[in-house]
Amino acid sequence: MEEEFTRGEGRPRLLDLVPNGRDWGSYAAAEEKKLELRLGLPGGEDWPAGQEKREHPVESVLSLGHISKVPKSTNVNASSGTKRGFLGQVEPKTEAFQQQQLQQPQLGFLQLQAKGRESLQKTSGSAEQQSLEGKGCGPHAAHASSTKNAAVAHTASQSRAAATPVVGWPPVRSFRMNLAGTAAKASAESHNGSSEGAKKLENDRKSLFVKINVDGIPIGRKVDLKAYDSYDKLSLAVDELFRGLMAAQVDPLAPSTRKNSEEKDVLVGLLDGSGEYTLVYEDDEGDRMLVGDVPWDMFVSMAKRLRVLKSSELSASSVSSFFV
Amino acid sequence: MREERSDMSEDDDGGGEEKDSWAPGLGVAGKSRGAPYPLPPPLCDQVLENVIENVLQFLTSRRDRNAVSLVCRSWYRAEAQTRRELFIGNCYAVSPRRAIDRFRCVRSLVLKGKPRFADFGLVPIGWGAHFSPWASAMATGYPWLEKICLKRMSVTDDDLSRLALSFPFFKGLTIICCDGFSTAGLAVFAEKCRHLRLLDLIEDYFEEEEYEVVDWISKFPQTTTSLETLGFDCLPSAVNFEALEALIARSPALRQLRVNHHVTVDQLRRLMVRAPQLTHLGTGSFRSPEEGEGMEHEAHLVSAFAASRSLVSLSGFREVESQFLPAIYPVCSNITFLNFSFAEITAEDLKPVIRHCHNLQNFWVLDTVGDEGLQAVAATCKDLRELRVFPLDATEDSEGFVSDVGLTAISEGCRKLRSILYFCQRMTNKAVLTMSKNCQELVVFRLCIMARHLPDHHTGEPMDEGFGAIVMNCKNLTRLAVSGLLTDKAFGYIGKYGKSIRTLSVAFAGNSDMGLRYVLEGCPKLQKLEIRDSPFGDPALLSGIHHYYNMRFLWMSSCKLSRRGCEDVAQRLPRLVVEVIRDRPEADDEAVEKLYMYRSLVGRRNDAPPFVKIL
């Protein structure tokens, strides 16, 4: 995969995904099954390259486990100064797609994204920097170069298995998002012949939204447990969801010497008790348990609700803990 | 034309502007900017004014009224005296005081708050749109107030209480997509509002804990009520069923009832038996209770529906068990609105039902029915005006059940279509083009291809041509939402042909500033523009300076705006409120994450939270 990038012909890096169709053949076939239903772009907002990532802590972005920064990221492409960069990206995209069409009629376009993603992280960094700085874009040049890695590594962590949801997209109101969750629960309780169907529906459910509240924030959010495949991803997603709110709750007058790139995640240590906050869940019996003790899949099937509590307020009596 | 419930869409009834015209330089009547209330006219003018007032009683459209108010001072006064329904599309565009000063005799208020993207989590909590200042101002200003309709406002329990106590003639409350109140507030409202005819809760957000839930249904007056409409299908908590049944029994005027998902099918039957005169029914869960017997319910349910001769609208079906669907056959041929958008049914479930629905005009459905289900709709529902296809799984990589095939089928079968909202995972330009040719009466076209930047799935081309065809061929189009892979070309088409467009929603589209410029320079009727995640920067923003006073609002998030550009706009347009919303206070100051700007008669608001910076 890497050779496709080093081959770079002076165009913005991401475009070089399919210099010619042939390299796709074998790889594509192997990946076809996996990619077949993946019409979406996991965290595709940063596609194509040349995206600036403002407001992103560079260090966290470089960690592989990091989930796409959604609400804060300016999913922006090159500014007008770098117009060519963006435009340049559009055409080859479709060309590449057309090349692909014969092999992957349904997915060529998107396959580019999924495929390219892993490689992006390794090689695009420097290339991107060149392409961005070379264009001399206006006010955004500074941002571009300082966060060049962010855009790239940002994509790195997209795992195939879990789609990282963008905030507010697709534009469906929240009670519709939860549709799958409640229906599954209710129909699982029904009987006389429909129970088989209900169980099947529940297992096939593509999303499972549970409510999550944070101590001190009156209105909660919802997270889709099926969008993640590990506790780490969930923890990062929770951090993402509430980061803005947590910060807004913090005294705005308190001196903040940290720059964006060095900002510590507000909600780290959710799982191991080391942070200021801890993630707990409520199971179907209403008991509160610490998140992280049971295998992930079991957790998903048991968790009905999540809470983020101040670690200092956890007590042995309020939380059923398997540790300690 | 039936107004869509949860959208309060202004596209069907030809809704117009707020009360003032914003053409700059119009010094005459329409602009009382801080001017004292006009002096009383001499006697002969008084007579004329009385005549005008009598004539204006018959004028209900607010657009017409706005035009009337611009003719001269006399007409302005007369119109102000006779306006009964006040529509305020942006609660921050005007203050309660000003509204009350001008329009003295208002009986009905429609008030909208947050930008629409708040529905999708893009507006941080606490942004504003508080109803309280309005509630208290109107308590003194409009003692005769009868109806209030709120959309995307923050409403507290105290507000509800105040409403009930301040307005002795209060008749109707509709609350859409609001938050901040609970069953406690509803309880006070139900109890104190003795002449209530309408209480409709539509897609509101409740955040109560189980133990906080109040039995509000029991608080309605114990005597015969005047209730005509009661809707609480969005309420997450169960209501006291016995109390509900008793309430229905003593509400002979009830025509619309929408219950929530806690109501099972046997309970529904009991309610229907009490109210056979219903015209609109929200059926709740439409499933059997845990311990009941399915077969028994079915038979009774059928007879309940058979007895409901007046039903024209059905919704609910939140956890529908398909065995109960045949129960609605008796009413199918009469219904004009069918909302299956929470019903996870397949094409096989749908076909036998839809086959009877010859008169259907508005149909909301989940994409689980697939292209095949839509084909069945197209085959029968020749009178269809509005179609909404929602995704079961609203994520980008979900398996899509509907596609260009379904869209084409609909366009071929339902030629009278005026409004469509369609979520899908694959689409082609050809299908969109076909729809543009077949459905020339389209007023609202909202296509959401869920995977971002997805091109035509046959040709690999951007979706430019398809949307271009829509704006070109559908001359009545006033609302458009675009998606899929789109270049500036698409916006070029919109700017060139979209001369009637009032509302435009853009996401993940365009290449450069030109895209936005095309729209701002080309669409003279544009009033509401919401954009997210598109590469439009300051130059594009500045290109719309000539037009922003004519717009209700502009929302741009995750675009390429900078502080400087927004300040520039703010400086040049003093009557525009330019809000920069940050998710994090310490975030980069130069880049603008979220921009929300709107015209206002009263300048910057004084209730902005810390994360909102008004330039």
CSV table of N, CA and C in Angstrom, one decimal, chain B residues 38-85:
chain,number,residue,atom,x,y,z
B,38,PRO,N,-47.6,56.1,16.8
B,38,PRO,CA,-48.1,57.2,16.0
B,38,PRO,C,-49.3,57.9,16.7
B,39,LEU,N,-49.4,59.2,16.5
B,39,LEU,CA,-50.4,60.0,17.1
B,39,LEU,C,-51.8,59.6,16.5
B,40,PRO,N,-52.8,59.8,17.3
B,40,PRO,CA,-54.1,59.4,16.7
B,40,PRO,C,-54.5,60.3,15.6
B,41,PRO,N,-55.1,59.8,14.6
B,41,PRO,CA,-55.4,60.5,13.3
B,41,PRO,C,-56.6,61.4,13.5
B,42,PRO,N,-56.7,62.4,12.7
B,42,PRO,CA,-57.9,63.3,12.7
B,42,PRO,C,-59.2,62.5,12.3
B,43,LEU,N,-60.3,63.1,12.5
B,43,LEU,CA,-61.6,62.3,12.5
B,43,LEU,C,-61.9,61.6,11.2
B,44,CYS,N,-61.6,62.3,10.1
B,44,CYS,CA,-62.0,61.7,8.8
B,44,CYS,C,-61.1,60.5,8.5
B,45,ASP,N,-59.9,60.6,8.9
B,45,ASP,CA,-59.0,59.4,8.8
B,45,ASP,C,-59.5,58.3,9.7
B,46,GLN,N,-60.0,58.7,10.8
B,46,GLN,CA,-60.5,57.7,11.8
B,46,GLN,C,-61.6,56.8,11.1
B,47,VAL,N,-62.5,57.5,10.4
B,47,VAL,CA,-63.5,56.7,9.7
B,47,VAL,C,-62.9,55.7,8.7
B,48,LEU,N,-62.0,56.3,8.0
B,48,LEU,CA,-61.4,55.4,7.0
B,48,LEU,C,-60.7,54.2,7.6
B,49,GLU,N,-60.1,54.6,8.7
B,49,GLU,CA,-59.4,53.5,9.4
B,49,GLU,C,-60.3,52.4,9.9
B,50,ASN,N,-61.4,52.8,10.4
B,50,ASN,CA,-62.4,51.8,10.8
B,50,ASN,C,-62.8,50.9,9.7
B,51,VAL,N,-63.0,51.6,8.5
B,51,VAL,CA,-63.4,50.8,7.3
B,51,VAL,C,-62.3,49.8,7.0
B,52,ILE,N,-61.1,50.3,7.0
B,52,ILE,CA,-60.0,49.4,6.7
B,52,ILE,C,-59.9,48.3,7.6
B,53,GLU,N,-60.1,48.6,8.9
B,53,GLU,CA,-60.0,47.5,9.9
B,53,GLU,C,-61.0,46.4,9.6
B,54,ASN,N,-62.2,46.9,9.3
B,54,ASN,CA,-63.3,45.9,9.0
B,54,ASN,C,-62.9,45.0,7.8
B,55,VAL,N,-62.3,45.6,6.9
B,55,VAL,CA,-61.9,44.8,5.7
B,55,VAL,C,-60.7,43.9,6.1
B,56,LEU,N,-59.8,44.4,6.8
B,56,LEU,CA,-58.7,43.6,7.1
B,56,LEU,C,-59.0,42.4,8.0
B,57,GLN,N,-60.1,42.4,8.6
B,57,GLN,CA,-60.5,41.2,9.5
B,57,GLN,C,-60.4,40.0,8.6
B,58,PHE,N,-60.6,40.1,7.4
B,58,PHE,CA,-60.7,38.9,6.5
B,58,PHE,C,-59.3,38.5,6.0
B,59,LEU,N,-58.4,39.3,6.3
B,59,LEU,CA,-57.0,39.0,5.7
B,59,LEU,C,-56.3,38.2,6.8
B,60,THR,N,-55.9,37.0,6.4
B,60,THR,CA,-55.3,36.2,7.4
B,60,THR,C,-53.8,35.9,7.1
B,61,SER,N,-53.5,35.8,5.9
B,61,SER,CA,-52.1,35.5,5.5
B,61,SER,C,-51.2,36.6,6.0
B,62,ARG,N,-50.1,36.2,6.7
B,62,ARG,CA,-49.3,37.2,7.2
B,62,ARG,C,-48.5,37.9,6.2
B,63,ARG,N,-48.3,37.3,5.1
B,63,ARG,CA,-47.6,38.0,4.0
B,63,ARG,C,-48.4,39.1,3.5
B,64,ASP,N,-49.7,38.8,3.3
B,64,ASP,CA,-50.6,39.9,2.8
B,64,ASP,C,-50.6,41.0,3.8
B,65,ARG,N,-50.7,40.6,5.0
B,65,ARG,CA,-50.7,41.6,6.1
B,65,ARG,C,-49.5,42.5,6.1
B,66,ASN,N,-48.4,41.9,5.9
B,66,ASN,CA,-47.1,42.6,5.9
B,66,ASN,C,-47.2,43.7,4.8
B,67,ALA,N,-47.7,43.2,3.7
B,67,ALA,CA,-47.7,44.1,2.5
B,67,ALA,C,-48.7,45.3,2.8
B,68,VAL,N,-49.8,44.9,3.4
B,68,VAL,CA,-50.8,46.0,3.8
B,68,VAL,C,-50.2,47.0,4.7
B,69,SER,N,-49.4,46.6,5.6
B,69,SER,CA,-48.9,47.5,6.6
B,69,SER,C,-47.9,48.5,6.0
B,70,LEU,N,-47.5,48.2,4.8
B,70,LEU,CA,-46.5,49.1,4.2
B,70,LEU,C,-47.1,50.2,3.4
B,71,VAL,N,-48.4,50.2,3.2
B,71,VAL,CA,-49.0,51.1,2.3
B,71,VAL,C,-48.9,52.6,2.8
B,72,CYS,N,-49.4,52.8,4.0
B,72,CYS,CA,-49.3,54.1,4.6
B,72,CYS,C,-49.5,54.0,6.1
B,73,ARG,N,-49.3,55.0,6.8
B,73,ARG,CA,-49.4,54.9,8.3
B,73,ARG,C,-50.8,54.5,8.7
B,74,SER,N,-51.8,54.9,8.0
B,74,SER,CA,-53.2,54.6,8.4
B,74,SER,C,-53.4,53.1,8.3
B,75,TRP,N,-53.0,52.6,7.2
B,75,TRP,CA,-53.1,51.2,7.0
B,75,TRP,C,-52.3,50.4,8.0
B,76,TYR,N,-51.1,50.9,8.2
B,76,TYR,CA,-50.2,50.3,9.2
B,76,TYR,C,-50.9,50.1,10.5
B,77,ARG,N,-51.5,51.2,11.0
B,77,ARG,CA,-52.2,51.2,12.2
B,77,ARG,C,-53.4,50.2,12.2
B,78,ALA,N,-54.1,50.3,11.1
B,78,ALA,CA,-55.3,49.4,11.0
B,78,ALA,C,-54.9,48.0,11.0
B,79,GLU,N,-53.9,47.7,10.3
B,79,GLU,CA,-53.4,46.3,10.3
B,79,GLU,C,-52.9,45.9,11.6
B,80,ALA,N,-52.2,46.7,12.3
B,80,ALA,CA,-51.7,46.4,13.6
B,80,ALA,C,-52.8,46.1,14.6
B,81,GLN,N,-53.9,46.8,14.4
B,81,GLN,CA,-55.0,46.6,15.3
B,81,GLN,C,-55.8,45.3,15.1
B,82,THR,N,-55.7,44.9,13.9
B,82,THR,CA,-56.5,43.7,13.5
B,82,THR,C,-55.8,42.4,13.4
B,83,ARG,N,-54.5,42.5,13.6
B,83,ARG,CA,-53.8,41.2,13.4
B,83,ARG,C,-54.0,40.3,14.6
B,84,ARG,N,-54.5,39.1,14.3
B,84,ARG,CA,-54.9,38.2,15.4
B,84,ARG,C,-53.8,37.2,15.7
B,85,GLU,N,-53.2,36.8,14.6
B,85,GLU,CA,-52.2,35.8,14.8
B,85,GLU,C,-50.8,36.4,14.5
